[in-house]
Coordinates of C-alpha atoms in Angstrom, one line a residue:
M33 CA 53.9 66.0 38.9
Q34 CA 54.1 62.5 36.3
T35 CA 54.1 63.0 32.5
Q36 CA 52.0 59.9 30.8
E37 CA 53.1 58.3 27.3
K38 CA 53.0 56.1 24.9
L39 CA 57.0 54.4 24.8
G40 CA 57.4 55.1 21.5
A41 CA 56.6 58.9 21.7
K42 CA 59.5 59.5 23.8
C43 CA 62.6 56.8 22.1
L44 CA 63.5 55.7 19.0
V45 CA 63.0 52.1 18.7
G46 CA 64.5 50.0 16.3
D47 CA 66.4 46.1 15.7
G48 CA 69.5 44.5 15.0
A49 CA 70.9 42.4 11.2
H50 CA 67.9 40.9 9.7
A51 CA 70.8 40.2 7.3
S52 CA 73.1 36.5 8.0
I53 CA 76.3 37.3 9.0
K54 CA 79.9 35.1 9.7
R55 CA 80.5 34.2 12.6
V56 CA 84.6 34.4 13.8
D57 CA 86.6 33.2 16.3
I58 CA 87.2 36.2 17.8
G59 CA 86.4 39.4 17.0
I60 CA 83.4 41.5 17.6
P61 CA 80.5 40.6 20.0
Y62 CA 77.0 39.5 18.5
L63 CA 74.5 39.2 20.8
S64 CA 71.3 37.3 19.8
S65 CA 68.4 36.5 22.4
K66 CA 70.1 33.7 24.4
N67 CA 72.4 36.5 25.6
F68 CA 69.8 37.6 28.1
K69 CA 69.0 36.2 31.4
Q70 CA 67.1 38.6 33.8
A71 CA 70.2 38.9 36.0
G72 CA 71.8 41.0 32.7
I73 CA 73.5 40.1 29.4
D74 CA 75.4 36.6 29.7
L75 CA 78.1 36.4 27.4
S76 CA 79.4 33.5 28.5
S77 CA 78.5 32.1 25.4
V78 CA 79.0 34.6 23.2
S79 CA 79.0 34.4 19.3
F80 CA 82.2 37.0 17.4
I81 CA 81.6 38.4 14.6
S82 CA 84.5 40.7 12.2
N83 CA 85.3 43.9 12.1
N84 CA 84.8 44.6 8.1
D85 CA 81.2 42.9 9.0
Y86 CA 80.2 44.8 12.0
E87 CA 81.2 48.3 10.2
K88 CA 79.6 47.0 7.2
H89 CA 76.0 46.2 8.8
F90 CA 75.9 48.6 12.4
K91 CA 76.6 51.8 10.4
V92 CA 76.9 54.6 12.3
S93 CA 75.2 56.9 9.0
S94 CA 72.2 54.5 8.4
K95 CA 68.8 55.9 9.0
A96 CA 67.6 52.6 10.3
L97 CA 68.6 52.2 14.3
T98 CA 71.1 49.5 14.5
R99 CA 74.1 50.5 16.2
P100 CA 74.4 50.5 19.7
Q101 CA 75.2 53.9 21.1
P102 CA 76.0 54.6 25.0
N103 CA 72.6 55.3 26.7
D104 CA 71.1 53.5 24.1
L105 CA 68.7 50.0 26.0
I106 CA 68.5 47.0 23.8
F107 CA 66.7 43.6 25.7
S108 CA 65.9 40.3 24.2
I109 CA 62.4 40.5 21.9
I110 CA 62.1 36.9 21.4
G111 CA 61.2 34.0 23.6
S112 CA 62.2 34.6 27.5
I113 CA 62.8 38.8 27.6
G114 CA 65.6 38.9 30.3
A115 CA 66.8 41.8 31.6
P116 CA 67.2 45.4 30.0
Y117 CA 71.2 46.5 29.6
L118 CA 72.2 49.4 29.0
I119 CA 75.0 50.4 26.7
S120 CA 78.4 51.7 28.0
E121 CA 80.8 54.1 26.7
N122 CA 83.0 51.2 26.1
D123 CA 80.4 48.5 24.7
K124 CA 80.9 48.1 21.0
F125 CA 77.9 44.9 20.6
G126 CA 76.5 43.9 17.1
I127 CA 73.2 42.5 17.1
S128 CA 70.4 40.3 15.7
S129 CA 67.2 40.8 14.3
S130 CA 66.6 39.4 18.3
V131 CA 67.5 42.1 19.9
A132 CA 66.0 45.4 20.5
I133 CA 67.9 49.0 21.1
I134 CA 66.0 51.9 22.7
R135 CA 67.3 55.4 22.4
P136 CA 65.7 57.3 24.5
K137 CA 65.3 61.3 23.1
E138 CA 65.9 64.3 25.7
E139 CA 63.0 64.3 27.5
V140 CA 64.2 61.2 29.6
D141 CA 66.6 60.1 31.3
P142 CA 68.1 56.6 30.2
K143 CA 69.8 55.1 33.2
F144 CA 65.4 56.2 34.1
L145 CA 64.7 54.7 31.4
F146 CA 66.4 51.1 32.9
Y147 CA 65.4 50.8 35.5
Y148 CA 61.6 51.8 34.2
L149 CA 61.1 49.2 32.1
K150 CA 62.5 46.7 35.0
T151 CA 58.9 46.8 36.8
D152 CA 56.7 44.8 37.4
A153 CA 53.9 47.4 35.6
V154 CA 55.7 47.4 32.1
Q155 CA 57.7 43.5 32.9
N156 CA 53.5 42.4 32.6
Y157 CA 52.6 44.6 30.3
V158 CA 54.8 43.8 27.9
E159 CA 54.0 39.1 28.8
A160 CA 51.1 40.1 28.7
I161 CA 51.2 41.5 25.3
K162 CA 54.2 39.3 23.2
S163 CA 51.9 35.6 24.5
G164 CA 49.2 36.1 22.0
S165 CA 52.8 36.1 19.0
A166 CA 55.1 33.0 18.0
Q167 CA 57.9 31.7 20.1
G168 CA 56.4 35.4 22.2
F169 CA 57.9 37.4 19.4
L170 CA 57.4 41.0 20.9
S171 CA 57.5 43.2 17.7
L172 CA 58.4 46.7 17.4
E173 CA 54.9 48.2 17.1
M174 CA 54.3 46.2 20.4
I175 CA 56.9 48.1 21.9
R176 CA 56.6 51.8 20.8
S177 CA 52.8 50.7 22.9
I178 CA 54.3 50.5 26.2
P179 CA 53.3 53.0 28.6
L180 CA 55.6 55.8 30.1
Q181 CA 55.4 57.2 32.6
Y182 CA 58.2 59.4 33.9
P183 CA 58.1 62.5 35.8
R184 CA 60.7 65.6 35.4
K185 CA 64.3 65.2 34.3
S186 CA 66.2 66.0 37.3
A187 CA 63.8 63.8 39.9
Q188 CA 64.2 61.0 37.0
E189 CA 68.2 61.4 37.5
K190 CA 67.3 61.2 40.8
I191 CA 65.8 58.4 41.0
A192 CA 68.0 56.9 39.1
S193 CA 70.7 57.6 41.4
L194 CA 70.0 56.7 43.9
L195 CA 68.7 53.2 42.6
G196 CA 72.2 53.2 41.2
T197 CA 73.9 53.3 44.4
Y198 CA 72.2 50.5 45.4
D199 CA 73.1 48.7 41.9
E200 CA 77.2 50.1 43.2
L201 CA 77.2 47.5 46.0
M202 CA 76.1 44.9 44.5
E203 CA 78.9 45.1 41.2
V204 CA 81.5 45.6 44.4
N205 CA 80.7 43.1 46.2
D206 CA 80.0 40.8 42.2
Q207 CA 83.5 42.0 42.2
R208 CA 84.9 40.1 45.1
I209 CA 82.9 36.7 44.8
T210 CA 84.9 36.7 41.3
V211 CA 88.9 36.6 43.1
L212 CA 86.9 34.8 45.9
E213 CA 86.2 32.1 43.7
E214 CA 89.2 31.9 41.5
T215 CA 91.1 32.2 44.7
A216 CA 89.4 28.5 45.2
R217 CA 89.2 27.1 41.7
E218 CA 92.7 27.8 41.6
L219 CA 94.3 25.9 44.6
Y220 CA 92.0 23.3 43.0
K221 CA 94.1 22.8 39.9
E222 CA 97.0 23.7 41.8
W223 CA 96.1 20.4 43.8
F224 CA 94.3 18.4 42.2
V225 CA 94.6 18.9 37.9
R226 CA 99.0 19.7 38.1
M227 CA 99.3 17.6 41.1
R228 CA 101.4 20.1 43.0
F229 CA 99.2 18.9 46.6
P230 CA 101.1 19.6 49.9
G231 CA 103.7 17.4 50.0
Y232 CA 104.0 16.1 46.5
K233 CA 107.5 16.4 46.3
M234 CA 107.8 13.5 48.3
A235 CA 105.3 11.1 47.7
K236 CA 105.4 7.7 45.6
F237 CA 103.6 7.6 42.5
E238 CA 102.1 4.1 41.2
K239 CA 100.9 4.2 37.5
G240 CA 100.6 7.7 38.0
I241 CA 98.3 8.4 40.7
P242 CA 100.1 8.8 44.9
K243 CA 99.8 6.6 47.0
G244 CA 96.7 7.0 49.3
W245 CA 94.7 8.2 46.2
E246 CA 92.2 5.9 44.6
M247 CA 90.3 5.5 41.1
K248 CA 87.0 4.8 41.4
K249 CA 83.6 4.6 39.7
I250 CA 80.8 7.6 40.7
V251 CA 78.7 5.4 42.4
N252 CA 81.3 3.6 44.5
A253 CA 82.5 7.6 45.7
F254 CA 79.5 9.1 46.4
E255 CA 75.9 9.3 46.3
V256 CA 73.7 9.9 43.2
I257 CA 70.7 11.1 42.9
G258 CA 67.9 12.3 39.5
G259 CA 64.8 14.4 39.9
G260 CA 60.8 14.3 38.8
T261 CA 58.3 16.3 38.4
P262 CA 54.8 15.9 40.3
S263 CA 51.8 16.6 38.3
T264 CA 51.1 20.1 37.6
E265 CA 47.1 19.3 37.5
K266 CA 47.1 18.6 40.8
D267 CA 47.4 21.6 42.5
E268 CA 47.7 20.6 45.9
Y269 CA 51.6 19.2 45.2
W270 CA 52.6 22.7 44.3
G271 CA 53.0 26.1 46.3
G272 CA 54.7 24.5 49.2
N273 CA 57.8 24.9 51.0
I274 CA 60.2 22.4 49.2
N275 CA 62.1 24.2 46.4
W276 CA 62.0 22.6 43.5
F277 CA 64.8 23.9 40.8
T278 CA 65.1 23.6 37.5
P279 CA 68.1 24.7 35.5
T280 CA 66.8 28.0 34.0
D281 CA 67.2 28.6 38.3
I282 CA 70.8 27.4 38.1
T283 CA 71.3 29.7 34.0
G284 CA 69.0 32.3 34.9
S285 CA 71.6 32.0 39.0
D286 CA 73.8 35.3 39.2
G287 CA 76.2 33.3 41.7
I288 CA 76.9 29.8 42.9
F289 CA 75.0 29.6 45.6
L290 CA 71.0 29.3 45.4
N291 CA 68.6 29.3 48.1
E292 CA 65.1 29.5 46.1
A293 CA 64.0 28.3 43.5
K294 CA 61.8 29.9 41.6
N295 CA 58.8 27.8 42.6
C296 CA 57.8 25.4 45.6
V297 CA 56.1 21.4 45.7
S298 CA 54.5 20.7 49.1
E299 CA 55.4 17.4 51.1
R300 CA 52.5 16.0 49.0
G301 CA 54.0 16.6 45.6
L302 CA 57.4 15.3 46.5
K303 CA 56.1 12.1 47.4
E304 CA 53.7 11.4 45.0
S305 CA 56.3 12.3 42.4
S306 CA 60.1 10.7 41.4
A307 CA 61.7 13.9 42.6
K308 CA 63.8 12.8 45.7
L309 CA 64.2 15.2 48.7
F310 CA 68.7 16.1 49.3
P311 CA 70.9 18.5 52.3
A312 CA 72.3 21.9 51.8
Y313 CA 75.5 21.8 49.9
S314 CA 74.6 19.7 47.5
I315 CA 75.4 19.5 43.8
M316 CA 73.2 20.4 41.3
M317 CA 74.7 19.8 38.1
T318 CA 72.2 19.9 34.6
S319 CA 72.1 16.8 32.7
R320 CA 70.0 18.2 29.4
A321 CA 69.9 20.4 26.8
T322 CA 72.3 22.3 28.7
I323 CA 75.0 19.9 29.7
G324 CA 77.5 20.8 33.3
A325 CA 75.8 23.6 34.7
V326 CA 76.5 23.7 38.5
G327 CA 74.5 25.7 41.5
I328 CA 74.9 24.6 45.2
N329 CA 71.3 24.6 47.1
S330 CA 71.4 26.4 50.4
S331 CA 69.0 24.6 52.2
I332 CA 67.3 20.5 51.5
G333 CA 65.5 20.9 48.3
C334 CA 65.1 18.9 44.8
T335 CA 65.0 18.8 41.2
N336 CA 63.5 18.0 38.2
Q337 CA 64.0 16.0 35.9
G338 CA 66.7 17.6 34.4
F339 CA 69.4 16.9 37.4
I340 CA 72.4 14.7 38.2
T341 CA 72.6 15.8 42.0
C342 CA 76.1 15.0 43.6
I343 CA 75.7 14.0 47.5
P344 CA 79.0 15.3 49.1
N345 CA 80.4 12.9 51.9
D346 CA 83.3 13.0 54.0
E347 CA 85.8 12.0 51.2
L348 CA 84.0 14.4 49.0
P349 CA 82.8 17.8 50.6
Y350 CA 81.3 19.6 48.8
I351 CA 83.3 22.6 47.4
F352 CA 85.9 20.1 45.9
L353 CA 82.7 18.4 43.8
Y354 CA 81.3 21.8 42.6
F355 CA 85.4 22.2 41.1
W356 CA 85.2 18.6 40.0
I357 CA 82.2 18.5 37.9
L358 CA 83.4 22.2 36.7
F359 CA 86.7 21.0 36.0
N360 CA 85.2 17.9 33.7
K361 CA 82.8 19.7 32.1
E362 CA 84.2 19.1 28.5
T363 CA 83.6 14.9 29.8
F364 CA 79.9 15.5 30.8
E365 CA 79.0 17.1 26.8
M366 CA 81.0 14.3 24.9
M367 CA 79.9 11.4 27.2
A368 CA 76.1 13.0 26.4
S369 CA 73.6 11.2 23.2
G370 CA 69.7 11.9 22.3
S371 CA 68.0 13.5 19.3
T372 CA 66.0 15.9 20.4
F373 CA 68.4 16.8 22.7
L374 CA 71.7 15.9 24.3
E375 CA 71.2 14.1 28.1
I376 CA 74.0 12.1 30.7
T377 CA 72.0 10.3 31.3
K378 CA 72.5 9.3 35.6
G379 CA 74.1 5.2 34.5
T380 CA 76.5 7.3 31.9
F381 CA 76.9 9.6 34.5
K382 CA 77.8 6.5 36.9
K383 CA 80.7 4.8 35.7
V384 CA 82.4 8.1 35.3
N385 CA 86.1 7.9 37.1
I386 CA 86.7 10.1 40.1
L387 CA 90.6 10.1 41.3
V388 CA 89.8 10.5 45.0
P389 CA 92.5 11.8 47.0
E390 CA 94.2 10.4 50.3
K391 CA 91.2 12.0 52.6
E392 CA 93.5 13.7 54.6
I393 CA 94.8 15.8 51.3
V394 CA 91.0 16.3 50.4
K395 CA 90.6 18.1 54.6
Q396 CA 94.2 20.1 53.8
Y397 CA 92.5 22.1 51.1
H398 CA 88.2 22.5 52.6
N399 CA 89.9 23.8 55.5
L400 CA 91.0 26.5 53.0
A401 CA 88.1 26.8 51.0
E402 CA 85.0 26.6 53.0
P403 CA 86.1 30.0 54.7
I404 CA 86.8 31.3 50.8
F405 CA 83.3 29.9 50.7
K406 CA 81.1 31.4 53.0
Q407 CA 82.1 34.4 52.0
I408 CA 81.4 33.9 48.8
E409 CA 77.8 33.0 50.4
N410 CA 77.7 36.3 53.0
L411 CA 78.5 38.1 49.9
Q412 CA 75.2 37.2 47.7
Q413 CA 73.0 37.3 50.5
Q414 CA 74.0 41.0 51.2
N415 CA 73.3 41.2 47.4
T416 CA 69.9 39.5 47.8
Q417 CA 68.8 42.3 49.9
L418 CA 70.0 44.8 48.5
R419 CA 68.2 44.0 45.6
Q420 CA 64.8 42.6 47.7
I421 CA 65.6 46.6 49.4
R422 CA 66.4 48.3 45.2
D423 CA 63.0 46.7 43.8
R424 CA 60.9 47.6 46.5
L425 CA 62.2 51.2 46.2
L426 CA 62.4 50.6 42.4
P427 CA 57.9 51.2 41.8
R428 CA 57.1 53.8 44.2
L429 CA 60.1 55.5 42.8
I430 CA 58.8 55.6 39.2
S431 CA 54.9 55.9 40.7
G432 CA 56.0 59.5 42.2
K433 CA 54.7 57.7 45.5
L434 CA 58.1 57.7 47.0
K435 CA 60.2 60.8 46.3
V436 CA 63.9 61.8 46.5
K437 CA 64.2 65.2 48.4
T438 CA 68.2 66.0 48.0
E439 CA 71.0 65.5 46.7
R440 CA 71.7 63.3 49.7
E441 CA 69.5 60.5 48.8
E442 CA 67.5 61.3 51.4
L443 CA 64.1 60.0 50.8
V444 CA 60.2 61.4 51.3
C445 CA 56.2 60.0 51.2
P446 CA 54.0 62.6 50.5

């Protein structure tokens, strides 16, 4: 039996600090709307506040719901909502007023609510009610108005446990991916940053460069292409089968490889715009606003104008170029300019120097790194399949169309 109420009837709802809090270099992570992505929270660019300010602005005894506690849910309420995040026992965050807290009451299982808020029905409802507000703002009253549909507590727990199994499998894969990428990264760093490549002790150096290596301008080392946007006023340009990547495809991705873009263009849209088709396993680097975010397309595609795409070749294969860009990100950021937003142009990028190693050394590195990257790609594909299965189950379990019959997670259709 399903019960239907407003979320505010079964949950306490609040938001973060409305005061201006000084940031520090090391301290308590302080989350704002920018830290919330579709894959979860992103701590790569998180700010920090002091412990004193944390205790001052996020008091446990406060009547206001501002301090996240275990089993609370938090999510962005400005701009792109992103996925909710379930606070664990080990989490300690301060949050800004652009982040909401939901604290379920006894009748609602926190993990069930976490999955419920991720359903298309809830996400579509949220998008609809916030579309008319400035900056896509979601007020606390709007959050309280979200329809809440739930079965008895024991059924909620079984549903959450089943869906959690898929998340646990994906988490294990993510951990393996992290180790694999770090292995390939450290090998690149050892050979091409620290210059401890095979035979380096016997190598002859001229002006700090090993003999047989060559400093080149990018324009002379590999092909670089830009992107473009077909007219959005012509429907026939869109909905084709050619991936058209935007920076949010990169920044919102939870992996190195991108198999599909959020939007696709048609052959005509590609032909009648400045977008350029490039082969699989090219290196897409964001070149506007966010500089140097990198992704590798696993099928042919094109991008909008917010990218510089590097085309690998025999001298500089894709894994080498991928890490070369990552290790030179700060250089590209310093070269960026612009009054509205920072940008590194294709012309500026082409003038950058790249040290091209001896071909045999690069080949040895690629032969070692490619099996690692193939494992990463396979694990990402596994995660995609697991996510698709979980997301197909999610609305059916939540609505009661599919039920968990036993503790062993056997499913039955009513």
